[in-house]
């Protein structure tokens, strides 16, 4: 299966989806149906999270392999350092490689809810750049490697300048491309790209877009992950936050405008946080592609 850097050489703009592994067997069966629908939209790649929000780690690579083998679409397997020792990471990477997966989003991750005080020891990687370096050392160029970017800065990083420097360091240690955290004001993305370009970053910085379907969840997310909710967003969603249908429609309309503006402003594509839903992204893609 092709590595994303090769796809990026051929395509100026890519459209892609993120999924997460469901916790139940029924959820898994539903996801396979959703993947079949999403595949009809011909995305350039689909990524699958690893352990995010306490999600089922074991299924990530199975889902990624299914996406490739059944639908012929390049899959990106997310992989995090937290909880795994370096030896375990090596075994996981061997497994990923054996499955024919050739793209990884290399992340640090966060301590899980049931083990919030976990800290890395000498047998663990501390930062994602160490994981990038490790993948390159063992597998040379077999994998395309993505890293996470934070247009508003990672919440634990003392400044956006330092954050940009750490991002560059991930790329210098083997990262090929960047997928960003969600943001609700495109100016954060455009300033971020400028900040990175100014320090010599040339990798593609793909904006991550979440179509809002549940405003209360966005509020929680904003508190936890430091995503600013602009007044414009509050004005649209506060009055309708208890009406799921109106929120969904407003969320799609907002995402369509956001994506159009990003693409016009030079973004190299859009990575949709689908939350395992087909319809919102299908409707949005129809308007922006
Ligand atoms: P790092 O790059 O290691 O950064 C972590 C912190 O350390 C930051 O504050 C950074 O500023 C700082 N730092 C980085 N390098 C250095 C250095 N050299 N010296 C000192 N400090 C440094 N989480 C999951 O659990 N599973 C997923 O599947 C998942 N997918 C994600 C996908 C995307 C697109 C994004 C944006 C995030 C995702 N996350 C996921 C969340 C991510 O794991 C957390 O946000 C985590 O806190 C940071 O991960 P990172 O890879 O950016 O870590």
CSV table of N, CA and C in Angstrom, one decimal, residues 9-104:
chain,number,residue,atom,x,y,z
A,9,UNK,N,2.8,13.8,-3.4
A,9,UNK,CA,3.6,14.3,-4.5
A,9,UNK,C,2.7,14.4,-5.8
A,10,UNK,N,1.7,13.6,-5.8
A,10,UNK,CA,0.8,13.6,-7.0
A,10,UNK,C,-0.4,14.5,-6.8
A,11,UNK,N,-0.8,14.7,-5.6
A,11,UNK,CA,-2.1,15.4,-5.4
A,11,UNK,C,-1.9,16.7,-4.6
A,12,UNK,N,-2.3,17.8,-5.1
A,12,UNK,CA,-2.2,19.1,-4.4
A,12,UNK,C,-3.0,19.1,-3.1
A,13,UNK,N,-4.2,18.6,-3.2
A,13,UNK,CA,-5.1,18.6,-2.1
A,13,UNK,C,-5.7,17.2,-1.8
A,14,UNK,N,-5.8,16.8,-0.6
A,14,UNK,CA,-6.3,15.5,-0.2
A,14,UNK,C,-7.5,15.7,0.7
A,15,UNK,N,-8.4,14.7,0.6
A,15,UNK,CA,-9.6,14.7,1.5
A,15,UNK,C,-9.5,13.3,2.3
A,16,UNK,N,-9.7,13.4,3.6
A,16,UNK,CA,-9.5,12.2,4.3
A,16,UNK,C,-10.3,12.2,5.6
A,17,UNK,N,-10.4,11.0,6.2
A,17,UNK,CA,-11.3,10.9,7.4
A,17,UNK,C,-10.6,10.2,8.6
A,18,UNK,N,-11.0,10.6,9.8
A,18,UNK,CA,-10.6,9.9,11.0
A,18,UNK,C,-11.7,9.1,11.6
A,19,UNK,N,-11.4,7.9,12.0
A,19,UNK,CA,-12.3,7.0,12.7
A,19,UNK,C,-11.8,6.7,14.0
A,20,UNK,N,-12.6,6.1,14.9
A,20,UNK,CA,-12.1,5.6,16.2
A,20,UNK,C,-12.7,4.2,16.4
A,21,UNK,N,-11.9,3.3,17.1
A,21,UNK,CA,-12.4,1.9,17.3
A,21,UNK,C,-13.5,2.0,18.3
A,22,UNK,N,-14.7,1.4,18.0
A,22,UNK,CA,-15.8,1.4,18.9
A,22,UNK,C,-15.5,0.4,20.1
A,23,UNK,N,-16.3,0.6,21.2
A,23,UNK,CA,-16.0,-0.3,22.3
A,23,UNK,C,-16.8,-1.6,22.3
A,24,UNK,N,-17.8,-1.7,21.5
A,24,UNK,CA,-18.7,-2.9,21.6
A,24,UNK,C,-18.6,-3.6,20.2
A,25,UNK,N,-19.0,-4.9,20.3
A,25,UNK,CA,-19.0,-5.7,19.0
A,25,UNK,C,-20.0,-5.1,18.0
A,26,UNK,N,-21.2,-4.6,18.6
A,26,UNK,CA,-22.2,-4.0,17.7
A,26,UNK,C,-21.7,-2.8,17.1
A,27,UNK,N,-21.0,-2.0,17.9
A,27,UNK,CA,-20.4,-0.7,17.4
A,27,UNK,C,-19.4,-1.0,16.3
A,28,UNK,N,-18.7,-2.1,16.4
A,28,UNK,CA,-17.7,-2.5,15.4
A,28,UNK,C,-18.3,-2.9,14.1
A,29,UNK,N,-19.4,-3.7,14.3
A,29,UNK,CA,-20.2,-4.1,13.1
A,29,UNK,C,-20.7,-2.9,12.4
A,30,UNK,N,-21.2,-1.9,13.1
A,30,UNK,CA,-21.7,-0.7,12.5
A,30,UNK,C,-20.6,0.1,11.8
A,31,UNK,N,-19.5,0.1,12.4
A,31,UNK,CA,-18.3,0.8,11.8
A,31,UNK,C,-18.0,0.3,10.5
A,32,UNK,N,-18.0,-1.1,10.4
A,32,UNK,CA,-17.6,-1.7,9.1
A,32,UNK,C,-18.6,-1.2,8.0
A,33,UNK,N,-19.9,-1.0,8.3
A,33,UNK,CA,-20.8,-0.5,7.4
A,33,UNK,C,-20.5,0.9,7.0
A,34,UNK,N,-20.2,1.7,8.1
A,34,UNK,CA,-19.9,3.1,7.8
A,34,UNK,C,-18.6,3.3,6.9
A,35,UNK,N,-17.7,2.4,7.2
A,35,UNK,CA,-16.4,2.4,6.4
A,35,UNK,C,-16.8,2.2,4.9
A,36,UNK,N,-17.7,1.2,4.7
A,36,UNK,CA,-18.1,0.9,3.3
A,36,UNK,C,-18.7,2.2,2.6
A,37,UNK,N,-19.5,2.9,3.4
A,37,UNK,CA,-20.2,4.1,2.9
A,37,UNK,C,-19.1,5.2,2.6
A,38,UNK,N,-18.2,5.3,3.6
A,38,UNK,CA,-17.2,6.4,3.5
A,38,UNK,C,-16.3,6.1,2.3
A,39,UNK,N,-16.0,4.8,2.0
A,39,UNK,CA,-15.1,4.4,0.9
A,39,UNK,C,-15.7,4.9,-0.4
A,40,UNK,N,-17.1,4.9,-0.5
A,40,UNK,CA,-17.7,5.4,-1.7
A,40,UNK,C,-17.4,6.9,-2.0
A,41,UNK,N,-17.0,7.6,-1.0
A,41,UNK,CA,-16.6,9.0,-1.2
A,41,UNK,C,-15.2,9.2,-1.7
A,42,UNK,N,-14.5,8.0,-1.9
A,42,UNK,CA,-13.2,8.0,-2.4
A,42,UNK,C,-12.2,8.9,-1.7
A,43,UNK,N,-12.0,8.7,-0.4
A,43,UNK,CA,-11.1,9.6,0.3
A,43,UNK,C,-9.6,9.2,-0.1
A,44,UNK,N,-8.7,10.1,0.1
A,44,UNK,CA,-7.3,9.8,-0.2
A,44,UNK,C,-6.7,8.9,0.9
A,45,UNK,N,-7.2,9.0,2.1
A,45,UNK,CA,-6.7,8.1,3.1
A,45,UNK,C,-7.7,8.1,4.3
A,46,UNK,N,-7.7,7.1,5.1
A,46,UNK,CA,-8.6,7.1,6.3
A,46,UNK,C,-7.6,6.7,7.5
A,47,UNK,N,-7.8,7.5,8.6
A,47,UNK,CA,-6.9,7.2,9.8
A,47,UNK,C,-7.8,6.6,10.9
A,48,UNK,N,-7.2,5.9,11.8
A,48,UNK,CA,-7.9,5.3,12.9
A,48,UNK,C,-7.1,5.5,14.2
A,49,UNK,N,-7.8,6.1,15.2
A,49,UNK,CA,-7.2,6.5,16.4
A,49,UNK,C,-6.8,5.2,17.3
A,50,UNK,N,-5.9,5.5,18.2
A,50,UNK,CA,-5.3,4.5,19.1
A,50,UNK,C,-5.5,4.9,20.5
A,51,UNK,N,-6.4,4.3,21.2
A,51,UNK,CA,-6.6,4.5,22.7
A,51,UNK,C,-7.1,5.9,23.0
A,52,UNK,N,-7.5,6.7,22.1
A,52,UNK,CA,-7.9,8.1,22.4
A,52,UNK,C,-9.2,8.0,23.2
A,53,UNK,N,-9.2,8.8,24.3
A,53,UNK,CA,-10.4,8.8,25.2
A,53,UNK,C,-10.7,7.4,25.8
A,54,UNK,N,-9.6,6.6,26.0
A,54,UNK,CA,-9.8,5.3,26.6
A,54,UNK,C,-10.3,4.2,25.6
A,55,UNK,N,-10.3,4.6,24.3
A,55,UNK,CA,-10.9,3.7,23.3
A,55,UNK,C,-10.1,2.4,23.2
A,56,UNK,N,-10.7,1.4,22.4
A,56,UNK,CA,-10.1,0.1,22.3
A,56,UNK,C,-8.9,0.0,21.4
A,57,UNK,N,-7.7,-0.1,22.1
A,57,UNK,CA,-6.4,-0.1,21.4
A,57,UNK,C,-6.3,-1.3,20.4
A,58,UNK,N,-6.8,-2.4,20.8
A,58,UNK,CA,-6.5,-3.6,20.1
A,58,UNK,C,-7.1,-3.6,18.6
A,59,UNK,N,-8.2,-2.8,18.5
A,59,UNK,CA,-8.9,-2.9,17.2
A,59,UNK,C,-8.3,-1.9,16.1
A,60,UNK,N,-7.4,-1.0,16.6
A,60,UNK,CA,-7.0,0.1,15.6
A,60,UNK,C,-6.4,-0.6,14.4
A,61,UNK,N,-5.5,-1.5,14.5
A,61,UNK,CA,-4.8,-2.0,13.4
A,61,UNK,C,-5.6,-3.0,12.5
A,62,UNK,N,-6.6,-3.7,13.2
A,62,UNK,CA,-7.5,-4.5,12.5
A,62,UNK,C,-8.4,-3.6,11.6
A,63,UNK,N,-8.8,-2.5,12.1
A,63,UNK,CA,-9.7,-1.6,11.3
A,63,UNK,C,-8.9,-1.0,10.2
A,64,UNK,N,-7.6,-0.6,10.5
A,64,UNK,CA,-6.8,0.0,9.4
A,64,UNK,C,-6.6,-1.0,8.3
A,65,UNK,N,-6.3,-2.3,8.7
A,65,UNK,CA,-6.0,-3.3,7.7
A,65,UNK,C,-7.3,-3.6,6.9
A,66,UNK,N,-8.4,-3.5,7.5
A,66,UNK,CA,-9.7,-3.7,6.8
A,66,UNK,C,-9.9,-2.7,5.8
A,67,UNK,N,-9.6,-1.4,6.2
A,67,UNK,CA,-9.8,-0.3,5.2
A,67,UNK,C,-8.9,-0.5,4.0
A,68,UNK,N,-7.7,-1.0,4.2
A,68,UNK,CA,-6.8,-1.2,3.0
A,68,UNK,C,-7.2,-2.5,2.2
A,69,UNK,N,-7.4,-3.6,2.9
A,69,UNK,CA,-7.6,-4.9,2.2
A,69,UNK,C,-9.0,-4.9,1.5
A,70,UNK,N,-10.0,-4.4,2.2
A,70,UNK,CA,-11.3,-4.6,1.7
A,70,UNK,C,-11.7,-3.4,0.7
A,71,UNK,N,-11.1,-2.2,1.0
A,71,UNK,CA,-11.6,-1.1,0.2
A,71,UNK,C,-10.4,-0.4,-0.7
A,72,UNK,N,-9.2,-0.9,-0.5
A,72,UNK,CA,-8.1,-0.4,-1.3
A,72,UNK,C,-7.7,1.0,-1.0
A,73,UNK,N,-8.1,1.5,0.2
A,73,UNK,CA,-7.8,2.9,0.5
A,73,UNK,C,-6.6,2.9,1.5
A,74,UNK,N,-5.6,3.8,1.3
A,74,UNK,CA,-4.5,3.8,2.3
A,74,UNK,C,-5.0,4.2,3.7
A,75,UNK,N,-4.6,3.4,4.7
A,75,UNK,CA,-5.0,3.7,6.1
A,75,UNK,C,-3.8,4.2,6.8
A,76,UNK,N,-4.1,5.1,7.8
A,76,UNK,CA,-3.1,5.6,8.7
A,76,UNK,C,-3.4,5.1,10.1
A,77,UNK,N,-2.5,4.3,10.7
A,77,UNK,CA,-2.7,3.8,12.0
A,77,UNK,C,-2.1,4.8,13.0
A,78,UNK,N,-2.9,5.3,13.9
A,78,UNK,CA,-2.4,6.1,15.0
A,78,UNK,C,-1.7,5.2,16.0
A,79,UNK,N,-0.6,5.7,16.5
A,79,UNK,CA,0.1,4.9,17.6
A,79,UNK,C,0.7,5.9,18.6
A,80,UNK,N,0.4,5.5,19.9
A,80,UNK,CA,0.9,6.4,21.0
A,80,UNK,C,2.0,5.8,21.8
A,81,UNK,N,2.8,6.6,22.5
A,81,UNK,CA,3.8,6.1,23.3
A,81,UNK,C,3.3,5.7,24.7
A,82,UNK,N,2.3,6.4,25.2
A,82,UNK,CA,1.9,6.2,26.6
A,82,UNK,C,1.6,4.7,26.9
A,83,UNK,N,2.0,4.3,28.0
A,83,UNK,CA,1.8,2.9,28.6
A,83,UNK,C,2.7,1.9,27.9
A,84,UNK,N,3.0,2.0,26.6
A,84,UNK,CA,3.8,1.1,25.9
A,84,UNK,C,5.3,1.2,26.3
A,85,UNK,N,6.0,0.1,26.5
A,85,UNK,CA,7.5,0.2,26.6
A,85,UNK,C,8.1,0.2,25.2
A,86,UNK,N,9.3,0.6,25.1
A,86,UNK,CA,10.0,0.6,23.8
A,86,UNK,C,9.9,-0.8,23.1
A,87,UNK,N,10.1,-1.8,23.9
A,87,UNK,CA,10.0,-3.2,23.4
A,87,UNK,C,8.6,-3.5,22.8
A,88,UNK,N,7.6,-3.1,23.6
A,88,UNK,CA,6.2,-3.3,23.1
A,88,UNK,C,6.0,-2.5,21.8
A,89,UNK,N,6.5,-1.3,21.8
A,89,UNK,CA,6.3,-0.5,20.6
A,89,UNK,C,7.0,-1.2,19.4
A,90,UNK,N,8.1,-1.8,19.6
A,90,UNK,CA,8.8,-2.5,18.5
A,90,UNK,C,7.9,-3.6,18.0
A,91,UNK,N,7.3,-4.4,18.9
A,91,UNK,CA,6.5,-5.5,18.6
A,91,UNK,C,5.2,-5.0,17.8
A,92,UNK,N,4.7,-3.9,18.3
A,92,UNK,CA,3.5,-3.3,17.6
A,92,UNK,C,3.8,-2.9,16.2
A,93,UNK,N,5.0,-2.2,16.1
A,93,UNK,CA,5.4,-1.8,14.7
A,93,UNK,C,5.6,-3.0,13.8
A,94,UNK,N,6.2,-4.1,14.3
A,94,UNK,CA,6.3,-5.3,13.5
A,94,UNK,C,5.0,-5.8,13.0
A,95,UNK,N,4.0,-5.7,14.0
A,95,UNK,CA,2.7,-6.2,13.6
A,95,UNK,C,2.0,-5.3,12.6
A,96,UNK,N,2.2,-4.0,12.8
A,96,UNK,CA,1.6,-3.0,11.8
A,96,UNK,C,2.2,-3.3,10.4
A,97,UNK,N,3.6,-3.5,10.4
A,97,UNK,CA,4.3,-3.7,9.1
A,97,UNK,C,3.8,-5.0,8.5
A,98,UNK,N,3.7,-6.1,9.3
A,98,UNK,CA,3.2,-7.4,8.8
A,98,UNK,C,1.8,-7.3,8.1
A,99,UNK,N,1.0,-6.4,8.7
A,99,UNK,CA,-0.4,-6.3,8.2
A,99,UNK,C,-0.4,-5.5,6.9
A,100,UNK,N,0.7,-5.0,6.4
A,100,UNK,CA,0.8,-4.3,5.2
A,100,UNK,C,0.5,-2.8,5.3
A,101,UNK,N,0.4,-2.3,6.6
A,101,UNK,CA,0.1,-0.9,6.8
A,101,UNK,C,1.4,-0.1,6.6
A,102,UNK,N,1.3,1.0,5.9
A,102,UNK,CA,2.5,1.7,5.6
A,102,UNK,C,2.5,3.2,6.0
A,103,UNK,N,1.5,3.5,6.8
A,103,UNK,CA,1.4,4.9,7.3
A,103,UNK,C,1.0,4.9,8.8
A,104,UNK,N,1.7,5.8,9.5
A,104,UNK,CA,1.5,5.8,11.0
A,104,UNK,C,1.4,7.3,11.4
